PDB file of C-alpha atoms in Angstrom:
ATOM      1  CA  MET D 244     171.182  33.926  86.123  1.00 57.00           C
ATOM      2  CA  GLU D 245     171.313  33.970  90.028  1.00 63.00           C
ATOM      3  CA  PRO D 246     175.014  34.977  90.725  1.00 74.00           C
ATOM      4  CA  PRO D 247     177.578  31.078  91.018  1.00 84.00           C
ATOM      5  CA  TYR D 248     177.609  31.873  94.567  1.00 81.00           C
ATOM      6  CA  LEU D 249     174.027  31.929  95.586  1.00 82.00           C
ATOM      7  CA  GLN D 250     173.639  29.057  93.503  1.00 87.00           C
ATOM      8  CA  VAL D 251     176.086  27.101  95.687  1.00 89.00           C
ATOM      9  CA  VAL D 252     173.571  28.758  98.928  1.00 86.00           C
ATOM     10  CA  ALA D 253     170.361  26.975  97.521  1.00 87.00           C
ATOM     11  CA  ASP D 254     171.770  23.970  96.653  1.00 89.00           C
ATOM     12  CA  LEU D 255     173.713  23.761 100.289  1.00 90.00           C
ATOM     13  CA  ARG D 256     170.489  24.713 102.215  1.00 88.00           C
ATOM     14  CA  ARG D 257     168.511  22.265  99.884  1.00 87.00           C
ATOM     15  CA  ARG D 258     170.900  19.374 101.508  1.00 89.00           C
ATOM     16  CA  ILE D 259     170.767  19.862 104.398  1.00 89.00           C
ATOM     17  CA  GLU D 260     166.617  20.729 104.266  1.00 86.00           C
ATOM     18  CA  ALA D 261     166.500  16.970 102.844  1.00 83.00           C
ATOM     19  CA  GLY D 262     168.378  15.647 105.330  1.00 84.00           C
ATOM     20  CA  GLU D 263     171.920  15.295 103.539  1.00 87.00           C
ATOM     21  CA  PHE D 264     173.100  17.303 106.733  1.00 87.00           C
ATOM     22  CA  ALA D 265     172.587  16.860 110.324  1.00 87.00           C
ATOM     23  CA  PRO D 266     173.122  19.426 112.517  1.00 89.00           C
ATOM     24  CA  GLY D 267     176.741  19.145 113.924  1.00 87.00           C
ATOM     25  CA  ASP D 268     178.173  17.910 111.083  1.00 88.00           C
ATOM     26  CA  ARG D 269     181.168  19.026 109.002  1.00 91.00           C
ATOM     27  CA  VAL D 270     179.879  20.928 104.892  1.00 91.00           C
ATOM     28  CA  PRO D 271     181.784  20.441 102.181  1.00 92.00           C
ATOM     29  CA  SER D 272     185.147  22.635 102.401  1.00 89.00           C
ATOM     30  CA  THR D 273     185.167  25.646 100.206  1.00 86.00           C
ATOM     31  CA  ARG D 274     188.215  23.800  98.521  1.00 86.00           C
ATOM     32  CA  GLN D 275     185.521  21.114  98.072  1.00 88.00           C
ATOM     33  CA  LEU D 276     182.514  24.042  96.730  1.00 91.00           C
ATOM     34  CA  THR D 277     184.891  24.805  94.207  1.00 88.00           C
ATOM     35  CA  ARG D 278     186.002  21.618  93.676  1.00 88.00           C
ATOM     36  CA  ASP D 279     182.036  20.317  92.755  1.00 89.00           C
ATOM     37  CA  TRP D 280     180.592  23.786  91.734  1.00 89.00           C
ATOM     38  CA  GLY D 281     183.798  24.705  89.177  1.00 89.00           C
ATOM     39  CA  VAL D 282     183.682  28.467  90.787  1.00 86.00           C
ATOM     40  CA  ALA D 283     186.709  30.455  92.804  1.00 87.00           C
ATOM     41  CA  LEU D 284     188.480  30.399  96.478  1.00 84.00           C
ATOM     42  CA  ALA D 285     186.162  33.489  97.009  1.00 84.00           C
ATOM     43  CA  THR D 286     183.431  33.031  95.354  1.00 86.00           C
ATOM     44  CA  ALA D 287     182.711  29.184  97.515  1.00 86.00           C
ATOM     45  CA  SER D 288     183.850  31.576  99.751  1.00 86.00           C
ATOM     46  CA  LYS D 289     180.820  33.677 100.284  1.00 84.00           C
ATOM     47  CA  ALA D 290     178.750  31.436  99.626  1.00 85.00           C
ATOM     48  CA  LEU D 291     179.787  29.923 102.999  1.00 88.00           C
ATOM     49  CA  ARG D 292     179.801  32.972 104.889  1.00 83.00           C
ATOM     50  CA  VAL D 293     176.366  34.082 103.606  1.00 80.00           C
ATOM     51  CA  LEU D 294     175.181  30.635 105.644  1.00 84.00           C
ATOM     52  CA  ILE D 295     177.071  31.501 108.418  1.00 82.00           C
ATOM     53  CA  GLU D 296     175.332  35.085 108.570  1.00 71.00           C
ATOM     54  CA  ASP D 297     171.970  33.646 108.234  1.00 69.00           C
ATOM     55  CA  GLY D 298     172.210  31.157 111.371  1.00 77.00           C
ATOM     56  CA  THR D 299     172.434  28.597 109.050  1.00 86.00           C
ATOM     57  CA  LEU D 300     176.070  27.857 109.341  1.00 88.00           C
ATOM     58  CA  ARG D 301     178.775  28.603 111.968  1.00 85.00           C
ATOM     59  CA  ALA D 302     182.361  28.169 112.012  1.00 84.00           C
ATOM     60  CA  VAL D 303     183.925  26.134 114.579  1.00 83.00           C
ATOM     61  CA  PRO D 304     187.486  26.249 115.307  1.00 79.00           C
ATOM     62  CA  ARG D 305     190.330  23.764 113.849  1.00 72.00           C
ATOM     63  CA  VAL D 306     186.923  21.738 112.564  1.00 77.00           C
ATOM     64  CA  GLY D 307     185.668  23.733 109.541  1.00 83.00           C
ATOM     65  CA  THR D 308     181.921  24.439 109.422  1.00 90.00           C
ATOM     66  CA  VAL D 309     179.225  23.032 110.047  1.00 89.00           C
ATOM     67  CA  VAL D 310     175.414  22.579 110.413  1.00 90.00           C
ATOM     68  CA  ALA D 311     173.943  24.547 113.651  1.00 87.00           C
ATOM     69  CA  ALA D 312     172.486  22.895 116.102  1.00 76.00           C
ATOM     70  CA  ALA D 313     168.998  24.791 115.275  1.00 59.00           C
ATOM     71  CA  PRO D 314     169.317  25.015 111.597  1.00 46.00           C
ATOM     72  CA  PRO D 315     166.615  28.527 111.171  1.00 49.00           C
ATOM     73  CA  THR D 316     163.677  27.778 110.169  1.00 50.00           C
ATOM     74  CA  ARG D 317     163.073  29.447 106.422  1.00 52.00           C
ATOM     75  CA  PRO D 318     159.419  32.259 106.170  1.00 50.00           C
ATOM     76  CA  THR D 319     157.650  30.689 104.182  1.00 46.00           C
ATOM     77  CA  ARG D 320     156.354  32.956 100.687  1.00 47.00           C
ATOM     78  CA  ARG D 321     154.105  34.776 103.059  1.00 50.00           C
ATOM     79  CA  GLU D 322     155.289  37.826 104.138  1.00 46.00           C
ATOM     80  CA  PRO D 323     153.167  39.729 106.806  1.00 48.00           C
ATOM     81  CA  GLU D 324     155.389  42.048 108.323  1.00 81.00           C
ATOM     82  CA  LEU D 325     157.176  42.214 105.294  1.00 89.00           C
ATOM     83  CA  SER D 326     158.220  46.270 104.171  1.00 92.00           C
ATOM     84  CA  ARG D 327     160.165  48.547 102.070  1.00 92.00           C
ATOM     85  CA  ASP D 328     162.499  49.450 105.227  1.00 93.00           C
ATOM     86  CA  ARG D 329     162.986  44.855 105.465  1.00 94.00           C
ATOM     87  CA  VAL D 330     164.301  45.323 101.657  1.00 95.00           C
ATOM     88  CA  VAL D 331     166.619  48.406 101.428  1.00 95.00           C
ATOM     89  CA  ARG D 332     168.198  46.899 104.331  1.00 94.00           C
ATOM     90  CA  ALA D 333     168.478  43.433 102.765  1.00 94.00           C
ATOM     91  CA  ALA D 334     169.572  45.311  99.556  1.00 94.00           C
ATOM     92  CA  ILE D 335     171.802  46.933 102.020  1.00 94.00           C
ATOM     93  CA  ALA D 336     173.297  43.994 103.283  1.00 92.00           C
ATOM     94  CA  ILE D 337     174.300  42.324  99.509  1.00 91.00           C
ATOM     95  CA  ALA D 338     175.883  45.523  98.091  1.00 91.00           C
ATOM     96  CA  ASP D 339     178.519  45.775 101.552  1.00 90.00           C
ATOM     97  CA  THR D 340     179.600  42.331 100.982  1.00 85.00           C
ATOM     98  CA  ASP D 341     178.832  41.430  97.081  1.00 84.00           C
ATOM     99  CA  GLY D 342     179.348  44.690  95.451  1.00 87.00           C
ATOM    100  CA  LEU D 343     176.344  46.373  93.426  1.00 88.00           C
ATOM    101  CA  ALA D 344     177.216  43.552  90.407  1.00 86.00           C
ATOM    102  CA  ALA D 345     175.611  40.786  93.084  1.00 87.00           C
ATOM    103  CA  LEU D 346     172.494  42.971  93.725  1.00 90.00           C
ATOM    104  CA  SER D 347     169.200  41.855  92.098  1.00 89.00           C
ATOM    105  CA  MET D 348     165.712  41.563  92.827  1.00 89.00           C
ATOM    106  CA  ARG D 349     165.802  37.382  92.757  1.00 87.00           C
ATOM    107  CA  SER D 350     168.989  38.147  95.166  1.00 89.00           C
ATOM    108  CA  VAL D 351     167.327  40.300  97.830  1.00 92.00           C
ATOM    109  CA  ALA D 352     163.954  37.529  98.090  1.00 90.00           C
ATOM    110  CA  ALA D 353     166.505  35.171  98.640  1.00 89.00           C
ATOM    111  CA  ARG D 354     168.668  36.739 101.131  1.00 89.00           C
ATOM    112  CA  LEU D 355     164.357  37.565 103.087  1.00 91.00           C
ATOM    113  CA  GLY D 356     163.216  34.392 102.176  1.00 88.00           C
ATOM    114  CA  VAL D 357     160.769  35.245 100.189  1.00 88.00           C
ATOM    115  CA  ALA D 358     159.141  34.497  96.932  1.00 85.00           C
ATOM    116  CA  THR D 359     161.196  36.534  93.995  1.00 80.00           C
ATOM    117  CA  MET D 360     158.518  38.561  93.511  1.00 83.00           C
ATOM    118  CA  ALA D 361     157.730  39.584  96.840  1.00 87.00           C
ATOM    119  CA  PRO D 362     160.087  42.375  97.720  1.00 89.00           C
ATOM    120  CA  TYR D 363     158.709  44.024  94.367  1.00 87.00           C
ATOM    121  CA  ARG D 364     155.460  44.979  96.200  1.00 88.00           C
ATOM    122  CA  HIS D 365     157.737  47.684  98.312  1.00 92.00           C
ATOM    123  CA  VAL D 366     159.852  48.796  95.359  1.00 90.00           C
ATOM    124  CA  ASP D 367     159.253  49.328  91.262  1.00 86.00           C
ATOM    125  CA  GLY D 368     162.303  47.199  90.565  1.00 86.00           C
ATOM    126  CA  LYS D 369     165.982  48.017  90.528  1.00 89.00           C
ATOM    127  CA  ASP D 370     166.829  51.539  89.931  1.00 90.00           C
ATOM    128  CA  GLU D 371     164.248  52.884  92.808  1.00 92.00           C
ATOM    129  CA  LEU D 372     165.639  49.973  95.567  1.00 94.00           C
ATOM    130  CA  ILE D 373     169.176  51.671  94.372  1.00 94.00           C
ATOM    131  CA  LEU D 374     167.742  55.222  95.012  1.00 94.00           C
ATOM    132  CA  LEU D 375     166.628  54.180  98.785  1.00 95.00           C
ATOM    133  CA  MET D 376     169.494  52.515  99.270  1.00 94.00           C
ATOM    134  CA  ILE D 377     172.232  55.132  98.943  1.00 93.00           C
ATOM    135  CA  ASP D 378     169.772  57.506 100.848  1.00 93.00           C
ATOM    136  CA  GLU D 379     169.999  55.186 103.870  1.00 93.00           C
ATOM    137  CA  ALA D 380     173.847  54.768 103.520  1.00 92.00           C
ATOM    138  CA  PHE D 381     173.934  59.116 103.774  1.00 90.00           C
ATOM    139  CA  GLY D 382     170.761  58.964 106.896  1.00 88.00           C
ATOM    140  CA  GLN D 383     172.951  56.809 109.022  1.00 85.00           C
ATOM    141  CA  THR D 384     175.283  60.363 109.177  1.00 82.00           C
ATOM    142  CA  ALA D 385     174.073  62.060 111.238  1.00 80.00           C
ATOM    143  CA  TYR D 386     174.935  66.264 112.188  1.00 82.00           C
ATOM    144  CA  PRO D 387     174.679  68.465 115.342  1.00 82.00           C
ATOM    145  CA  ASP D 388     172.055  70.939 115.475  1.00 78.00           C
ATOM    146  CA  SER D 389     173.619  73.951 114.025  1.00 75.00           C
ATOM    147  CA  PRO D 390     176.943  73.681 111.952  1.00 74.00           C
ATOM    148  CA  PRO D 391     180.491  75.141 113.067  1.00 82.00           C
ATOM    149  CA  SER D 392     180.945  79.437 113.751  1.00 82.00           C
ATOM    150  CA  SER D 393     183.684  78.385 111.222  1.00 89.00           C
ATOM    151  CA  TRP D 394     182.843  77.433 106.809  1.00 92.00           C
ATOM    152  CA  ARG D 395     185.895  75.645 107.014  1.00 93.00           C
ATOM    153  CA  ALA D 396     184.990  73.857 110.256  1.00 92.00           C
ATOM    154  CA  GLY D 397     181.540  73.257 109.000  1.00 92.00           C
ATOM    155  CA  LEU D 398     182.641  71.366 105.306  1.00 94.00           C
ATOM    156  CA  GLU D 399     185.629  69.610 106.844  1.00 94.00           C
ATOM    157  CA  MET D 400     182.754  67.899 109.249  1.00 93.00           C
ATOM    158  CA  ALA D 401     180.629  66.908 105.991  1.00 93.00           C
ATOM    159  CA  ALA D 402     183.406  65.719 104.051  1.00 94.00           C
ATOM    160  CA  HIS D 403     184.505  63.163 107.069  1.00 94.00           C
ATOM    161  CA  ALA D 404     180.663  62.540 107.699  1.00 92.00           C
ATOM    162  CA  GLN D 405     180.715  62.023 103.538  1.00 93.00           C
ATOM    163  CA  TRP D 406     183.942  59.486 103.846  1.00 93.00           C
ATOM    164  CA  ARG D 407     182.211  58.118 106.436  1.00 93.00           C
ATOM    165  CA  ALA D 408     178.893  57.100 104.812  1.00 92.00           C
ATOM    166  CA  TYR D 409     182.072  55.270 102.119  1.00 92.00           C
ATOM    167  CA  ARG D 410     183.647  53.105 104.498  1.00 91.00           C
ATOM    168  CA  GLU D 411     180.546  52.867 105.806  1.00 91.00           C
ATOM    169  CA  HIS D 412     179.482  51.002 102.230  1.00 93.00           C
ATOM    170  CA  PRO D 413     181.739  51.189  98.942  1.00 91.00           C
ATOM    171  CA  TRP D 414     179.377  50.833  96.370  1.00 92.00           C
ATOM    172  CA  VAL D 415     177.477  54.116  97.020  1.00 92.00           C
ATOM    173  CA  ALA D 416     180.635  56.037  95.765  1.00 90.00           C
ATOM    174  CA  HIS D 417     179.910  54.507  92.030  1.00 89.00           C
ATOM    175  CA  ALA D 418     175.921  54.804  93.109  1.00 89.00           C
ATOM    176  CA  VAL D 419     175.141  58.489  93.556  1.00 86.00           C
ATOM    177  CA  SER D 420     175.752  61.535  90.489  1.00 84.00           C
ATOM    178  CA  LEU D 421     177.246  64.331  90.241  1.00 78.00           C
ATOM    179  CA  THR D 422     175.944  65.011  87.592  1.00 77.00           C
ATOM    180  CA  ARG D 423     172.537  63.738  87.825  1.00 80.00           C
ATOM    181  CA  PRO D 424     171.385  64.795  90.686  1.00 74.00           C
ATOM    182  CA  GLN D 425     169.209  62.804  92.653  1.00 79.00           C
ATOM    183  CA  VAL D 426     166.191  63.540  94.304  1.00 78.00           C
ATOM    184  CA  LEU D 427     166.806  62.570  97.750  1.00 86.00           C
ATOM    185  CA  PRO D 428     165.158  63.588 101.333  1.00 85.00           C
ATOM    186  CA  LYS D 429     167.810  61.911 103.878  1.00 87.00           C
ATOM    187  CA  ALA D 430     170.687  62.366 101.382  1.00 87.00           C
ATOM    188  CA  MET D 431     169.758  66.297 101.378  1.00 87.00           C
ATOM    189  CA  ALA D 432     171.030  66.941 105.398  1.00 87.00           C
ATOM    190  CA  HIS D 433     174.285  66.903 103.188  1.00 88.00           C
ATOM    191  CA  THR D 434     173.823  69.311 101.528  1.00 89.00           C
ATOM    192  CA  GLU D 435     171.818  71.317 103.500  1.00 88.00           C
ATOM    193  CA  TRP D 436     175.197  71.550 106.412  1.00 89.00           C
ATOM    194  CA  MET D 437     177.232  72.818 103.331  1.00 90.00           C
ATOM    195  CA  VAL D 438     175.223  74.984 102.248  1.00 91.00           C
ATOM    196  CA  ALA D 439     174.599  76.288 105.409  1.00 90.00           C
ATOM    197  CA  ALA D 440     178.660  76.393 106.321  1.00 90.00           C
ATOM    198  CA  LEU D 441     178.652  78.252 103.443  1.00 92.00           C
ATOM    199  CA  ALA D 442     175.975  80.390 103.679  1.00 91.00           C
ATOM    200  CA  PRO D 443     176.677  83.682 106.212  1.00 90.00           C
ATOM    201  CA  LEU D 444     179.273  84.743 103.749  1.00 91.00           C
ATOM    202  CA  GLY D 445     176.626  86.148 101.104  1.00 91.00           C
ATOM    203  CA  LEU D 446     178.883  84.381  97.718  1.00 94.00           C
ATOM    204  CA  PRO D 447     176.756  83.931  95.295  1.00 94.00           C
ATOM    205  CA  ALA D 448     174.693  80.615  94.767  1.00 93.00           C
ATOM    206  CA  VAL D 449     176.355  79.925  91.640  1.00 94.00           C
ATOM    207  CA  GLU D 450     179.713  79.928  93.885  1.00 94.00           C
ATOM    208  CA  ILE D 451     177.902  78.067  97.093  1.00 94.00           C
ATOM    209  CA  PHE D 452     177.404  75.219  94.357  1.00 92.00           C
ATOM    210  CA  HIS D 453     180.356  75.006  92.809  1.00 95.00           C
ATOM    211  CA  ILE D 454     182.151  75.128  96.578  1.00 95.00           C
ATOM    212  CA  TYR D 455     180.110  72.659  97.803  1.00 93.00           C
ATOM    213  CA  LEU D 456     179.800  69.948  94.508  1.00 93.00           C
ATOM    214  CA  THR D 457     184.049  70.254  94.207  1.00 95.00           C
ATOM    215  CA  VAL D 458     184.661  69.658  97.930  1.00 95.00           C
ATOM    216  CA  PHE D 459     181.506  66.410  98.069  1.00 93.00           C
ATOM    217  CA  ASN D 460     183.293  65.397  94.429  1.00 93.00           C
ATOM    218  CA  TYR D 461     186.491  64.521  95.670  1.00 95.00           C
ATOM    219  CA  VAL D 462     185.690  62.424  98.751  1.00 95.00           C
ATOM    220  CA  ARG D 463     183.228  60.428  96.507  1.00 94.00           C
ATOM    221  CA  GLY D 464     186.280  60.503  93.555  1.00 92.00           C
ATOM    222  CA  THR D 465     188.672  59.146  96.402  1.00 92.00           C
ATOM    223  CA  ALA D 466     185.958  56.650  98.072  1.00 92.00           C
ATOM    224  CA  VAL D 467     185.625  55.451  94.017  1.00 89.00           C
ATOM    225  CA  ASN D 468     188.801  53.283  95.282  1.00 88.00           C
ATOM    226  CA  LEU D 469     187.506  51.420  97.884  1.00 84.00           C
ATOM    227  CA  GLU D 470     185.448  49.719  95.991  1.00 81.00           C
ATOM    228  CA  TRP D 471     187.900  48.505  93.778  1.00 77.00           C
ATOM    229  CA  GLU D 472     189.698  48.206  97.034  1.00 77.00           C
ATOM    230  CA  ARG D 473     187.423  45.620  98.156  1.00 71.00           C
ATOM    231  CA  GLU D 474     186.886  43.888  94.555  1.00 70.00           C
ATOM    232  CA  ALA D 475     190.343  43.422  94.122  1.00 70.00           C
ATOM    233  CA  GLU D 476     191.503  42.087  97.402  1.00 68.00           C
ATOM    234  CA  SER D 477     188.636  39.480  97.911  1.00 69.00           C
ATOM    235  CA  THR D 478     189.090  37.809  93.937  1.00 71.00           C
ATOM    236  CA  THR D 479     193.205  38.491  94.730  1.00 74.00           C
ATOM    237  CA  GLY D 480     193.043  36.935  98.367  1.00 74.00           C
ATOM    238  CA  MET D 481     195.799  40.043  99.090  1.00 70.00           C
ATOM    239  CA  THR D 482     195.788  43.053 100.572  1.00 72.00           C
ATOM    240  CA  ASN D 483     196.628  45.974  98.367  1.00 68.00           C
ATOM    241  CA  GLN D 484     200.261  46.030 100.343  1.00 69.00           C
ATOM    242  CA  GLN D 485     200.514  42.558  99.924  1.00 72.00           C
ATOM    243  CA  TRP D 486     199.747  43.235  96.180  1.00 69.00           C
ATOM    244  CA  ILE D 487     202.365  45.827  95.895  1.00 70.00           C
ATOM    245  CA  ASP D 488     205.860  43.925  97.932  1.00 72.00           C
ATOM    246  CA  SER D 489     204.004  41.420  95.365  1.00 75.00           C
ATOM    247  CA  HIS D 490     205.582  43.643  92.386  1.00 74.00           C
ATOM    248  CA  ASN D 491     208.504  45.275  93.571  1.00 74.00           C
ATOM    249  CA  ASP D 492     210.625  43.148  91.926  1.00 77.00           C
ATOM    250  CA  ASP D 493     209.342  44.465  88.706  1.00 82.00           C
ATOM    251  CA  LEU D 494     208.882  48.312  89.935  1.00 78.00           C
ATOM    252  CA  ALA D 495     212.523  48.216  90.604  1.00 79.00           C
ATOM    253  CA  ALA D 496     213.944  46.294  87.004  1.00 84.00           C
ATOM    254  CA  VAL D 497     211.911  49.012  85.550  1.00 84.00           C
ATOM    255  CA  LEU D 498     212.801  52.135  87.439  1.00 76.00           C
ATOM    256  CA  ALA D 499     216.839  50.128  87.327  1.00 82.00           C
ATOM    257  CA  SER D 500     216.198  51.756  82.842  1.00 86.00           C
ATOM    258  CA  GLY D 501     216.617  54.511  83.632  1.00 82.00           C
ATOM    259  CA  ARG D 502     214.288  55.856  81.719  1.00 85.00           C
ATOM    260  CA  TYR D 503     212.976  57.219  84.093  1.00 82.00           C
ATOM    261  CA  PRO D 504     215.609  59.424  87.265  1.00 86.00           C
ATOM    262  CA  ALA D 505     213.051  61.497  88.587  1.00 86.00           C
ATOM    263  CA  LEU D 506     210.574  58.545  89.923  1.00 79.00           C
ATOM    264  CA  ALA D 507     213.565  56.487  90.480  1.00 78.00           C
ATOM    265  CA  ALA D 508     215.439  59.528  93.194  1.00 81.00           C
ATOM    266  CA  THR D 509     211.795  59.293  95.290  1.00 79.00           C
ATOM    267  CA  LEU D 510     211.342  56.485  95.475  1.00 76.00           C
ATOM    268  CA  THR D 511     213.400  54.999  97.096  1.00 78.00           C
ATOM    269  CA  PRO D 512     214.172  52.141  99.775  1.00 75.00           C
ATOM    270  CA  ASP D 513     213.978  54.271 102.261  1.00 74.00           C
ATOM    271  CA  ALA D 514     211.303  56.953 101.446  1.00 72.00           C
ATOM    272  CA  ASP D 515     208.054  55.081 102.921  1.00 72.00           C
ATOM    273  CA  ILE D 516     205.456  56.370 101.089  1.00 71.00           C
ATOM    274  CA  ASP D 517     201.875  54.403 101.365  1.00 73.00           C
ATOM    275  CA  LEU D 518     198.702  53.782  99.598  1.00 73.00           C
ATOM    276  CA  VAL D 519     196.735  54.039 102.493  1.00 82.00           C
ATOM    277  CA  LEU D 520     193.335  55.704 101.024  1.00 86.00           C
ATOM    278  CA  ASP D 521     192.310  56.851 104.653  1.00 89.00           C
ATOM    279  CA  ASP D 522     195.422  58.835 104.553  1.00 90.00           C
ATOM    280  CA  LEU D 523     195.256  59.581 100.771  1.00 91.00           C
ATOM    281  CA  PHE D 524     192.064  61.310 101.603  1.00 92.00           C
ATOM    282  CA  GLU D 525     193.204  62.934 104.769  1.00 93.00           C
ATOM    283  CA  PHE D 526     195.584  64.527 103.070  1.00 93.00           C
ATOM    284  CA  GLY D 527     193.779  66.176  99.873  1.00 94.00           C
ATOM    285  CA  LEU D 528     191.341  67.930 101.836  1.00 95.00           C
ATOM    286  CA  LEU D 529     193.287  69.971 103.551  1.00 94.00           C
ATOM    287  CA  ARG D 530     195.028  71.209 100.807  1.00 95.00           C
ATOM    288  CA  LEU D 531     191.273  71.548  99.376  1.00 95.00           C
ATOM    289  CA  LEU D 532     190.696  73.483 102.345  1.00 94.00           C
ATOM    290  CA  ASP D 533     193.592  75.495 101.811  1.00 93.00           C
ATOM    291  CA  GLY D 534     193.174  76.758  98.522  1.00 94.00           C
ATOM    292  CA  LEU D 535     189.164  77.717  99.649  1.00 94.00           C
ATOM    293  CA  GLU D 536     190.595  79.779 102.357  1.00 92.00           C
ATOM    294  CA  LEU D 537     192.748  81.703  99.313  1.00 91.00           C
ATOM    295  CA  HIS D 538     189.818  81.779  96.950  1.00 91.00           C
ATOM    296  CA  LEU D 539     187.802  83.360  99.675  1.00 89.00           C
ATOM    297  CA  GLY D 540     190.058  85.854 101.332  1.00 83.00           C
ATOM    298  CA  HIS D 541     190.400  83.885 104.437  1.00 56.00           C
ATOM    299  CA  ARG D 542     186.215  85.710 104.221  1.00 58.00           C
ATOM    300  CA  ASP D 543     184.743  85.248 107.998  1.00 55.00           C
ATOM    301  CA  PRO D 544     180.381  85.352 108.797  1.00 48.00           C
ATOM    302  CA  VAL D 545     182.699  88.749 110.220  1.00 44.00           C
ATOM    303  CA  ALA D 546     184.658  89.475 107.148  1.00 41.00           C
ATOM    304  CA  ALA D 547     182.080  88.903 104.205  1.00 41.00           C
ATOM    305  CA  GLU D 548     180.318  92.147 105.433  1.00 43.00           C
ATOM    306  CA  VAL D 549     183.219  94.384 104.887  1.00 40.00           C
ATOM    307  CA  ASP D 550     183.570  97.334 102.654  1.00 41.00           C
ATOM    308  CA  PRO D 551     182.901  95.936  98.999  1.00 39.00           C
ATOM    309  CA  VAL D 552     186.755  97.252  97.123  1.00 38.00           C
ATOM    310  CA  ASP D 553     188.445  96.172 100.456  1.00 42.00           C
ATOM    311  CA  ARG D 554     187.001  93.078  99.467  1.00 38.00           C
ATOM    312  CA  GLY D 555     188.422  92.985  96.238  1.00 40.00           C
ATOM    313  CA  HIS D 556     192.064  93.514  97.642  1.00 38.00           C
ATOM    314  CA  ARG D 557     191.971  90.744  99.212  1.00 38.00           C
ATOM    315  CA  HIS D 558     191.520  88.539  96.568  1.00 37.00           C
TER     316      HIS D 558
END
């Protein structure tokens, strides 16, 4: 069964194509759609957003959402120009907006305006489609021709590139696997970069991969919160800071109980503590790299060539 917002989209399209709403006419508001369909306000908003994005509707300040002057002609069921790339891009657009839970072969077909089975001519099914989406998301990240001379700078550059991929596509952190790595040709450029940054240190292969996976999983582990943050904001209609502010009285009451003196002494009104994911990512990454630097004994391509006995003392 299609998600509720797609059912609203299909009904509004049908009514527009039937002439119930002419170009320039206002369509039902989100609140009216909420009453008519018995859906959440966020669901009704998604439906209108989809129709605005594909050009069927447009938002007019102080008026509302109206039918576009020239509603787009929906593609016929014959789609000679349909390709794997178009299917993947449409799927990414759905996941970026509504998360992986909203993704299905049917929703991809609806977004493309093609027959439900048309995408199957280009991908075997949802599982393959998600792999292609992950690969494309990582493939959008470009690296210089060669890594910096410092292993630390190389890992830091890769971690920031990985974070940007998750920032642009929050669902990726949930879809990618650490212990069952997917074979993704474009994404392997990320692995190649990090391994190349570490290779001059002359480390055993297992240590190189442990370092690579530790950094990779730190970034991924922090990034899983991006999708939860997006979903929470969509559901509650509040930003993280607004949500925290709305619970300040509850927190103050718990701290005033005397059960948590260390927290009470730390979380004072002037503590200025925030939970901005970008800041938390940056702080944790620098501390992780500091730890690796101690573990490696500040090694660099030159230091890696010193006498093994001397190297042992430096650890």
